[in-house]
């Protein structure tokens, strides 16, 4: 062989790709820049399909089109023909194909938003909501030549919003950045008289934007839905915003939970918007649909009118007999005294049909079923020990001096709770709720200085489901084995409590998580903290909801709305059931200390796509305790039920009554029908506060 022949063959092989058709530039950009940025430091199952050995039509979350706008037909992949498969594989090198859409919501993306998204010539929509993308919004994104829809809600994007984002104004119809950590003032467009005629939805809520109201938004003539809630904006609400409302242009508005102040423009009085659009701002924010504003003289407009009427009535009285005037004055003063007394006693009166009251100079104690033996003196003189701290309260284990055992006291923090009149009906509902799987409210204390105490049965903090599953309480050697039968019983108990609340009480629990599931020695589960957030001022209630989001229990729809309901409870229960099945926390901490969400439903979806064995998805302790196959034990059905509860669309989730029915049907098969694990007597709560020390 000629000594130069190997070298020539090598050169020829290197030159062959140059002679082949050029690779598609959008494909090359996806593989070289976008995929590495989105998946971060670990492989992602959704993005794993973006590779040269997979037919282009099977690349997840992408849509393609020809230069004349015709969408790429992908039905060839369903053909058994090998030729069709090869043809589909060759599409990745077709330079004429253009990327037109990226849709990967809730795909467990943990990287950063790539600036290269602005380089695709035909990309018209990007939907990357409900992931864990971090870092800034790249300014290059505003230069995308065809982008008309951008949804980045529910990520961890931070930093200032680039001014270039308004470069999209001539074509963007929806811009959603809800639920990130963006800071600074919302920047105004660089050009003057920018009207963003095509923009219909702008959602910047639940970030950390500051500064005054971005008045330039009132010039956006096509805007129909505006959400600025849950930020740190301050100052007055502009008159022009009310003008958008009265002209019926603006159909949905949320500026709640900021620091806006002053008087709302009068035009809001006749608009479609209620007080919910403005709640949680500076106390000075007033005007319809909120409370009446106070005039410079210190009187509301209603008070001024009352004064005028009073003066006229006084003139008439002075013209009549003096005794008539005196009698009228006495009656008026009596009404004022009775009104003040009624306000002070409103909580007691509203609870009279459900509890009993003990009062003294120290305050009032309203007791409910099972707490009749508690006295005001006993509660106030109980020796307390701090066992936990929450955003809205401090939790104490309190020892009753009379030898009556221990109780749990939750001291609501000053400024976190509503006034007594607003608290009363909520306390009544909480105190009335009784179910074997609920931690019952035994009493409520209202102090003379406004302090408020919730009195519950005491359960050791180390016996919450969170501690049993993930440790942190008792030593590992002291924790009981959590077999599938025991976990199933815990899940069934929690489900029964929620079904009772949804059907019997007609409202949601609103804070379902493993740290709020108390488990006793017989593995009876009891839900704690039912409806407590209803006692809180909006800012404190929002903090509870934010904690649920950080811990992985928040339903996707709560990114754009704050109101919890029965279906949001179902989602949180689905996460709880996955936590029981998989033994994993819904969230964890990275080495740098920043929270990194572990999306349990996504983990299951990836396992299904990769055909992972069920035993590898379930907690090792669950698998180890099985006597028959997982399918026979009802584990497959339970896993399907959990995923159904975690459906992204709320309407697709089952009711809690249906959840209870399915859990009843999937009881572990190896238990005797009369097993003590499910005996009715051991699943019932005590009639009164426990006497454990």
XYZ file of C-alpha atoms in Angstrom:
693
model
C 0.000 0.000 0.000
C 1.220 3.456 -0.816
C 2.397 5.153 2.380
C 0.227 8.230 1.683
C -2.988 6.261 1.036
C -4.239 6.180 4.663
C -3.740 9.934 4.870
C -5.635 10.493 1.615
C -8.521 8.296 2.785
C -8.696 10.248 6.024
C -8.832 13.543 4.154
C -11.546 12.185 1.845
C -13.641 11.071 4.822
C -13.292 14.503 6.392
C -14.395 16.166 3.156
C -17.524 14.052 2.658
C -19.747 16.021 5.071
C -18.955 19.144 3.093
C -20.428 17.545 0.015
C -23.607 16.428 1.806
C -26.641 18.691 2.165
C -26.114 21.374 4.799
C -27.658 20.762 8.210
C -30.776 22.687 9.240
C -29.633 25.869 11.059
C -32.548 25.784 13.532
C -31.742 22.171 14.409
C -28.085 23.023 14.893
C -28.971 25.948 17.183
C -31.320 23.794 19.226
C -28.713 21.109 19.825
C -25.720 23.367 20.347
C -27.234 26.161 22.460
C -30.865 25.777 23.514
C -30.857 22.176 24.776
C -27.751 22.538 27.008
C -29.084 25.794 28.477
C -32.562 24.466 29.304
C -31.514 21.170 30.872
C -28.713 22.602 33.007
C -26.272 20.213 34.640
C -28.385 17.067 34.450
C -30.038 15.269 31.515
C -33.731 15.873 30.944
C -36.017 13.116 29.662
C -38.085 15.522 27.556
C -35.007 17.006 25.875
C -33.412 13.583 25.400
C -35.541 13.180 22.287
C -33.681 16.090 20.661
C -30.962 14.040 18.949
C -29.929 13.052 15.459
C -31.018 9.422 15.863
C -34.634 10.346 16.649
C -37.064 11.346 13.871
C -37.617 15.100 13.891
C -41.359 14.694 14.419
C -40.670 12.929 17.719
C -38.645 15.786 19.201
C -40.815 16.649 22.186
C -42.446 20.047 22.525
C -41.494 21.366 19.076
C -43.501 22.326 16.009
C -42.015 22.903 12.571
C -43.195 24.533 9.356
C -42.073 25.150 5.791
C -41.049 28.662 4.633
C -44.532 29.265 3.198
C -46.089 28.635 6.628
C -47.406 25.107 6.077
C -46.994 22.974 9.231
C -44.814 19.893 8.979
C -46.931 16.741 8.647
C -45.753 14.160 11.147
C -48.071 11.261 10.361
C -45.228 9.501 8.513
C -43.822 8.388 11.861
C -46.857 6.210 12.439
C -46.121 4.211 9.303
C -44.435 0.847 9.633
C -42.471 1.620 6.499
C -38.732 1.760 7.012
C -38.538 4.209 4.122
C -40.905 6.588 5.888
C -38.767 6.330 9.012
C -35.594 7.135 7.089
C -37.322 10.044 5.404
C -38.357 11.426 8.760
C -34.827 11.068 10.067
C -33.527 13.060 7.122
C -35.758 16.027 7.987
C -33.217 17.239 10.548
C -30.867 18.116 7.686
C -33.510 19.874 5.580
C -32.449 23.553 5.612
C -35.924 24.707 4.558
C -37.692 23.629 7.762
C -38.270 26.337 10.392
C -38.933 26.044 14.135
C -42.241 27.778 14.945
C -43.097 26.703 18.520
C -41.526 25.429 21.744
C -44.013 23.994 24.259
C -42.483 22.376 27.343
C -44.589 23.371 30.383
C -43.913 21.419 33.607
C -41.062 19.534 31.943
C -38.635 19.640 34.916
C -36.307 22.090 33.171
C -33.704 23.375 35.641
C -31.301 25.400 33.504
C -31.381 28.973 32.275
C -33.313 30.787 29.583
C -31.043 30.770 26.493
C -30.506 34.130 24.720
C -30.451 32.167 21.464
C -34.259 31.926 21.516
C -34.209 35.341 19.899
C -32.270 34.002 16.910
C -35.003 31.775 15.437
C -36.493 33.534 12.441
C -39.960 31.920 12.574
C -40.402 31.117 16.290
C -43.846 32.485 17.193
C -44.592 30.915 20.605
C -42.585 29.840 23.653
C -44.385 28.066 26.526
C -41.980 27.119 29.333
C -44.233 27.670 32.374
C -44.029 25.697 35.654
C -40.374 24.715 35.370
C -37.369 25.715 37.479
C -35.502 27.953 35.035
C -33.338 30.537 36.766
C -31.261 33.574 35.859
C -32.326 36.719 33.998
C -34.701 37.217 31.107
C -32.195 37.700 28.249
C -32.499 40.992 26.392
C -32.020 39.092 23.105
C -35.485 37.592 23.628
C -37.014 40.955 22.802
C -35.365 40.832 19.378
C -37.075 37.594 18.292
C -38.466 38.545 14.879
C -41.680 36.481 14.982
C -42.477 35.866 18.665
C -46.153 36.487 19.491
C -46.743 34.423 22.667
C -44.360 34.083 25.620
C -45.249 32.164 28.813
C -42.486 31.855 31.402
C -44.729 31.783 34.494
C -43.855 29.686 37.522
C -40.079 29.632 37.120
C -37.267 31.236 39.139
C -36.210 33.984 36.812
C -34.585 36.930 38.558
C -33.086 40.346 37.921
C -34.560 43.287 36.037
C -36.946 42.882 33.140
C -35.101 44.100 30.021
C -36.541 47.092 28.186
C -36.140 45.151 24.947
C -39.126 42.984 25.906
C -41.368 45.745 24.519
C -39.740 45.313 21.107
C -42.282 42.502 20.758
C -45.155 44.994 21.033
C -45.990 45.003 17.337
C -46.948 41.297 17.396
C -47.069 39.777 20.925
C -50.566 38.840 22.148
C -49.762 37.328 25.551
C -46.837 37.868 27.897
C -46.867 35.821 31.113
C -44.098 36.135 33.708
C -46.172 35.323 36.801
C -44.559 33.691 39.825
C -40.875 34.448 39.280
C -38.440 36.622 41.263
C -38.039 39.569 38.885
C -37.034 42.822 40.568
C -36.744 46.551 39.923
C -39.247 48.828 38.263
C -41.195 47.623 35.234
C -39.281 49.351 32.417
C -41.058 51.632 29.965
C -40.719 51.000 26.224
C -37.767 52.750 24.609
C -39.946 54.297 21.906
C -42.515 57.007 22.583
C -46.254 56.462 22.097
C -45.930 52.680 22.215
C -49.455 51.230 22.213
C -48.887 47.466 21.950
C -52.115 47.088 20.011
C -51.956 43.287 19.790
C -51.152 42.597 23.466
C -54.206 41.091 25.167
C -52.764 39.433 28.306
C -49.992 40.868 30.493
C -49.263 38.912 33.691
C -46.405 40.216 35.838
C -47.924 39.103 39.157
C -46.165 37.398 42.105
C -42.733 38.850 41.399
C -40.735 41.515 43.258
C -41.281 44.484 40.994
C -41.013 47.822 42.805
C -41.493 51.496 42.016
C -44.668 53.263 41.019
C -47.492 51.994 38.856
C -46.152 51.593 35.281
C -48.408 54.254 33.764
C -47.271 53.522 30.216
C -49.419 50.352 30.396
C -52.548 52.502 30.242
C -51.617 53.360 26.641
C -51.768 49.694 25.593
C -54.986 49.885 23.618
C -55.592 46.151 23.199
C -54.938 45.095 26.808
C -57.767 42.974 28.258
C -56.163 41.198 31.240
C -53.605 42.866 33.532
C -52.073 41.226 36.623
C -49.585 43.193 38.742
C -50.599 41.572 42.045
C -48.149 40.292 44.629
C -45.349 42.759 43.928
C -43.854 45.727 45.815
C -45.209 48.628 43.801
C -46.278 51.790 45.566
C -47.894 55.162 45.034
C -51.308 56.042 43.572
C -53.412 54.147 41.041
C -53.592 56.328 37.887
C -56.867 57.747 36.595
C -56.099 56.366 33.135
C -56.348 52.793 34.457
C -59.910 53.466 35.581
C -60.570 54.858 32.119
C -59.598 51.524 30.604
C -62.072 49.854 32.957
C -64.993 52.176 32.174
C -64.428 51.813 28.435
C -64.924 48.037 28.867
C -61.486 47.444 27.373
C -60.017 45.914 30.526
C -61.854 42.720 31.486
C -59.626 41.439 34.322
C -57.465 43.464 36.722
C -55.347 42.499 39.729
C -53.198 45.053 41.586
C -53.671 43.439 45.017
C -50.925 42.758 47.573
C -48.707 45.708 46.680
C -48.174 48.990 48.543
C -50.446 51.234 46.493
C -51.931 54.116 48.474
C -54.187 57.149 48.146
C -57.671 57.370 46.683
C -58.839 55.110 43.895
C -60.089 57.008 40.831
C -63.877 57.522 41.142
C -64.459 55.751 37.827
C -63.756 52.410 39.522
C -67.027 52.798 41.449
C -69.028 51.919 38.342
C -66.642 49.351 36.872
C -66.836 45.557 36.867
C -63.995 45.250 39.364
C -64.614 44.296 42.993
C -62.541 44.871 46.121
C -60.590 41.651 45.368
C -58.705 43.529 42.640
C -57.258 45.979 45.205
C -56.923 44.042 48.489
C -53.716 43.834 50.517
C -52.302 47.286 49.694
C -51.411 50.196 51.961
C -54.186 50.805 54.543
C -54.597 54.318 53.139
C -55.836 52.992 49.779
C -59.530 53.826 49.739
C -62.517 54.626 47.589
C -65.083 52.353 45.917
C -65.018 49.390 45.639
C -62.935 49.571 48.852
C -63.951 51.520 51.966
C -64.970 55.156 51.807
C -62.109 57.643 51.932
C -61.657 60.063 54.819
C -61.804 63.783 54.070
C -59.322 66.359 55.323
C -61.612 67.066 58.274
C -61.313 63.424 59.359
C -64.837 62.444 58.271
C -65.888 60.219 55.410
C -68.340 61.525 52.845
C -71.019 59.509 54.613
C -69.969 61.060 57.912
C -70.152 64.559 56.435
C -73.642 63.846 55.164
C -74.590 62.536 58.583
C -73.272 65.687 60.222
C -75.335 67.906 57.921
C -78.453 65.886 58.637
C -77.661 65.984 62.340
C -77.297 69.765 62.332
C -80.602 70.158 60.503
C -82.266 67.850 62.969
C -80.664 69.808 65.798
C -82.098 73.070 64.474
C -85.562 71.545 64.398
C -85.114 70.215 67.905
C -83.951 73.620 69.189
C -87.084 75.114 67.742
C -89.176 72.657 69.742
C -89.346 71.843 73.412
C -85.955 71.502 75.158
C -86.942 68.194 76.701
C -87.465 66.754 73.241
C -83.933 67.812 72.322
C -82.553 66.219 75.468
C -84.464 63.006 74.790
C -83.110 62.851 71.236
C -79.559 63.393 72.501
C -79.951 60.624 75.049
C -81.221 58.183 72.415
C -78.392 59.031 70.033
C -75.728 58.500 72.705
C -77.386 55.245 73.696
C -77.203 53.972 70.112
C -73.485 54.807 69.946
C -72.828 52.979 73.209
C -74.791 49.943 72.050
C -72.948 49.935 68.703
C -69.531 49.952 70.417
C -70.618 47.183 72.794
C -71.910 45.123 69.867
C -68.568 45.437 68.068
C -66.671 44.303 71.159
C -69.031 41.351 71.739
C -69.476 40.287 68.108
C -67.138 37.319 68.406
C -68.886 36.033 71.541
C -72.373 36.434 70.056
C -71.443 34.711 66.799
C -70.056 31.723 68.717
C -72.907 31.379 71.208
C -74.582 28.554 69.299
C -71.418 26.438 69.084
C -69.367 27.134 72.181
C -69.296 28.563 75.678
C -67.545 31.691 76.849
C -65.506 32.609 79.887
C -64.464 36.226 80.239
C -62.599 38.422 82.673
C -60.357 41.443 82.659
C -57.792 39.227 80.900
C -59.981 38.570 77.836
C -62.371 35.891 76.583
C -62.072 32.163 76.078
C -64.577 30.535 73.694
C -64.593 26.740 74.089
C -65.907 24.122 71.692
C -66.793 20.429 71.870
C -64.175 18.498 73.817
C -62.767 21.620 75.469
C -65.511 22.267 78.006
C -63.163 21.463 80.899
C -60.738 24.239 79.909
C -60.911 27.482 81.853
C -59.465 30.867 81.046
C -57.233 30.749 84.108
C -55.885 27.298 83.200
C -55.036 28.307 79.639
C -53.317 31.558 80.652
C -51.364 29.934 83.489
C -50.224 26.865 81.512
C -46.442 26.542 81.330
C -45.436 26.737 77.674
C -42.502 25.453 75.664
C -41.854 26.603 72.075
C -42.011 23.619 69.710
C -42.374 25.293 66.322
C -42.503 28.644 64.558
C -44.495 29.483 61.450
C -44.782 32.653 59.406
C -48.001 33.614 61.182
C -47.714 32.049 64.666
C -45.565 30.540 67.390
C -46.542 27.028 68.538
C -46.271 26.044 72.206
C -46.652 22.787 74.077
C -48.488 23.938 77.225
C -48.786 21.903 80.428
C -52.054 22.471 82.306
C -51.430 23.207 85.964
C -54.424 21.146 87.109
C -52.847 17.915 85.863
C -55.170 17.833 82.860
C -52.370 16.958 80.441
C -50.902 19.043 77.632
C -52.465 21.267 75.004
C -51.087 22.964 71.913
C -51.301 26.754 71.807
C -50.849 28.709 68.597
C -50.169 32.361 69.367
C -51.022 34.355 66.246
C -48.411 36.994 65.578
C -49.303 40.626 66.031
C -50.462 42.165 62.772
C -50.993 38.793 61.062
C -54.596 38.270 62.134
C -57.808 40.006 61.137
C -59.857 41.982 63.639
C -62.102 40.172 66.118
C -65.289 40.843 64.163
C -63.859 39.255 61.012
C -62.276 36.357 62.919
C -65.459 35.342 64.737
C -67.356 33.534 61.936
C -64.161 31.764 60.796
C -63.386 30.580 64.338
C -66.956 29.337 64.643
C -66.598 27.247 61.458
C -63.248 25.815 62.524
C -64.531 25.023 66.016
C -67.636 23.333 64.629
C -65.711 20.947 62.324
C -65.470 17.477 63.862
C -64.119 14.390 62.121
C -62.034 11.436 63.230
C -59.232 12.526 60.911
C -59.144 16.235 61.802
C -57.195 17.874 64.624
C -60.096 19.618 66.414
C -60.054 23.202 67.665
C -60.893 23.017 71.383
C -60.910 26.726 72.303
C -60.125 30.231 71.095
C -58.758 33.038 73.270
C -59.174 36.745 72.480
C -57.106 39.001 74.754
C -57.945 42.545 75.734
C -54.896 43.827 73.846
C -55.828 41.937 70.692
C -53.718 38.805 71.247
C -55.271 35.608 69.894
C -54.652 31.971 70.808
C -55.869 28.807 69.094
C -56.090 25.838 71.494
C -55.727 22.322 70.044
C -55.038 18.820 71.304
C -51.309 18.300 71.680
C -49.528 15.808 69.430
C -45.723 15.445 69.438
C -44.225 17.432 66.563
C -41.971 14.484 65.679
C -45.045 12.449 64.753
C -45.992 14.430 61.671
C -45.965 12.539 58.398
C -43.095 14.714 57.199
C -40.934 13.621 60.133
C -41.908 9.958 59.782
C -41.065 9.927 56.062
C -37.995 12.126 55.955
C -36.586 12.179 59.497
C -35.501 15.228 61.430
C -37.527 14.325 64.515
C -36.950 11.071 66.380
C -33.754 9.093 65.674
C -34.096 6.715 62.732
C -33.906 3.745 65.087
C -36.938 5.035 66.978
C -39.187 5.545 63.966
C -41.609 2.757 63.052
C -41.399 1.006 59.708
C -43.745 2.637 57.207
C -45.043 -0.333 55.259
C -47.454 0.125 52.379
C -50.375 -0.937 54.596
C -49.535 1.798 57.106
C -48.984 4.416 54.406
C -52.255 3.455 52.767
C -54.062 3.936 56.073
C -52.492 7.377 56.502
C -53.500 8.388 52.966
C -57.040 7.101 53.460
C -57.416 9.020 56.725
C -56.248 12.280 55.178
C -58.526 11.719 52.172
C -61.530 11.126 54.425
C -60.854 14.364 56.295
C -60.704 16.346 53.059
C -63.840 14.686 51.693
C -65.631 15.673 54.913
C -64.480 19.292 54.633
C -65.452 19.575 50.971
C -68.870 17.985 51.389
C -69.831 18.590 55.025
C -68.264 22.006 55.558
C -68.424 23.232 51.983
C -64.910 24.657 51.888
C -61.289 23.720 51.285
C -58.577 22.913 53.813
C -56.191 25.179 51.863
C -52.896 23.992 53.375
C -52.539 20.235 52.754
C -48.954 19.030 53.207
C -47.118 16.278 55.056
C -46.070 18.610 57.888
C -49.783 19.170 58.613
C -50.632 15.460 58.848
C -50.303 14.226 62.438
C -49.890 10.445 62.823
C -50.487 8.665 66.139
C -49.097 5.353 67.366
C -51.862 3.434 65.571
C -51.141 5.264 62.282
C -54.350 7.252 62.449
C -53.809 10.395 60.358
C -55.301 13.735 61.395
C -55.131 16.901 59.329
C -54.074 20.052 61.164
C -54.340 23.777 60.333
C -57.757 23.551 58.705
C -58.802 27.007 57.341
C -56.354 28.854 59.611
C -55.277 31.083 56.716
C -58.835 32.491 56.664
C -58.048 34.168 60.000
C -55.079 36.012 58.537
C -54.700 39.346 56.824
C -54.055 39.012 53.066
C -50.280 39.454 53.316
C -49.947 36.720 55.958
C -52.283 34.391 54.038
C -50.221 34.977 50.896
C -47.094 33.939 52.845
C -48.784 30.626 53.709
C -49.606 30.089 50.028
C -46.014 30.968 49.048
C -44.729 28.364 51.504
C -47.010 25.769 49.902
C -45.531 26.669 46.509
C -41.955 26.401 47.821
C -42.711 22.988 49.337
C -44.178 21.652 46.095
C -47.862 21.392 47.057
C -49.221 24.357 45.096
C -51.550 23.624 42.177
C -50.524 25.066 38.765
C -53.610 27.283 38.494
C -52.535 29.178 41.637
C -49.767 30.786 39.587
C -52.404 33.054 38.060
C -55.064 33.093 40.796
C -54.875 33.248 44.575
C -58.178 31.623 45.526
C -57.847 28.069 46.864
C -60.685 25.619 46.346
C -61.560 21.948 46.603
C -59.637 21.068 43.421
C -56.467 22.756 44.704
C -56.776 20.575 47.814
C -57.018 17.545 45.502
C -53.762 18.538 43.777
C -51.984 18.917 47.133
C -53.324 15.522 48.228
C -51.976 14.013 44.994
C -48.510 15.330 45.880
C -48.967 13.934 49.404
C -49.881 10.502 48.009
C -46.847 10.549 45.696
C -44.709 11.502 48.698
C -46.046 8.448 50.552
C -45.496 6.137 47.591
C -42.063 7.398 46.555
C -40.616 8.438 49.919
C -39.280 11.641 48.349
C -39.732 15.221 49.445
C -41.562 17.438 46.972
C -38.641 19.873 47.345
C -35.000 19.706 48.352
C -31.990 21.966 48.751
C -29.087 22.197 46.380
C -25.542 22.392 47.542
C -25.649 26.158 47.311
C -28.565 26.300 49.704
C -31.133 27.519 47.173
C -34.413 25.677 47.001
C -34.718 23.350 44.036
C -38.144 21.871 43.449
C -38.432 18.158 42.790
C -41.543 17.863 40.662
C -42.830 14.445 41.744
C -45.425 14.123 38.935
C -42.697 14.859 36.391
C -40.470 12.199 37.954
C -43.250 9.644 37.443
C -43.863 10.787 33.860
C -40.177 10.428 33.039
C -40.122 6.961 34.609
C -43.062 5.930 32.427
C -41.405 7.297 29.273
C -38.162 5.515 30.081
C -40.064 2.319 31.022
C -38.465 2.282 34.457
C -39.427 -0.638 36.688
C -42.113 0.274 39.232
C -39.903 -0.952 42.065
C -37.369 1.773 41.188
C -40.018 4.493 41.437
C -41.455 3.390 44.793
C -39.807 3.906 48.159
C -37.516 1.009 49.048
C -39.314 0.534 52.383
C -42.624 0.088 50.556
C -41.204 -2.496 48.165
C -39.378 -4.367 50.930
C -42.580 -4.924 52.884
C -44.599 -6.362 49.997
C -45.656 -10.001 50.106
C -47.097 -10.058 46.592
C -46.578 -7.961 43.466
C -47.076 -4.153 43.542
C -50.054 -4.497 41.207
C -51.797 -6.963 43.523
C -51.196 -4.704 46.510
C -53.001 -1.806 44.815
C -49.839 0.249 44.365
C -50.332 0.717 40.625
C -53.870 1.953 41.175
C -52.681 4.286 43.939
C -49.970 5.690 41.678
C -52.483 6.310 38.892
C -54.821 7.958 41.387
C -52.059 10.269 42.603
C -51.232 11.309 39.038
C -54.920 11.933 38.361
C -55.076 14.196 41.413
C -52.068 16.102 40.028
C -53.648 16.765 36.625
C -52.548 20.229 35.409
C -56.160 21.149 34.587
C -58.244 21.446 37.771
C -61.451 20.187 36.156
C -59.733 16.900 35.228
C -58.996 16.007 38.854
C -61.301 13.660 40.777
C -63.308 14.803 43.784
C -62.093 13.785 47.244
C -65.150 11.540 47.586
C -63.965 9.669 44.484
C -60.428 9.543 45.890
C -61.722 7.947 49.098
C -63.688 5.385 47.072
C -60.653 4.402 45.002
C -58.403 4.163 48.059
C -60.972 1.929 49.750
C -60.892 -0.340 46.699
C -57.091 -0.482 46.598
C -56.495 -1.583 50.190
C -53.506 -3.928 50.560
C -54.693 -7.436 49.699
C -52.643 -9.251 52.330
C -54.612 -7.751 55.223
C -57.302 -9.825 56.881
C -60.726 -8.172 56.433
C -60.915 -7.708 60.212
C -57.367 -6.470 60.602
C -56.871 -4.092 63.538
C -55.152 -1.718 61.161
C -58.564 -0.669 59.845
C -60.768 -1.312 62.892
C -63.272 1.497 63.442
C -62.500 1.916 67.136
C -58.836 2.723 66.752
C -59.471 5.295 64.015
C -61.568 7.516 66.241
C -60.211 10.567 68.043
C -60.614 11.148 71.763
C -63.628 13.058 73.037
C -61.517 15.664 74.750
C -57.969 16.904 75.025
C -55.503 14.079 75.588
C -53.881 13.601 78.946
C -50.454 12.671 77.618
C -47.534 14.612 78.966
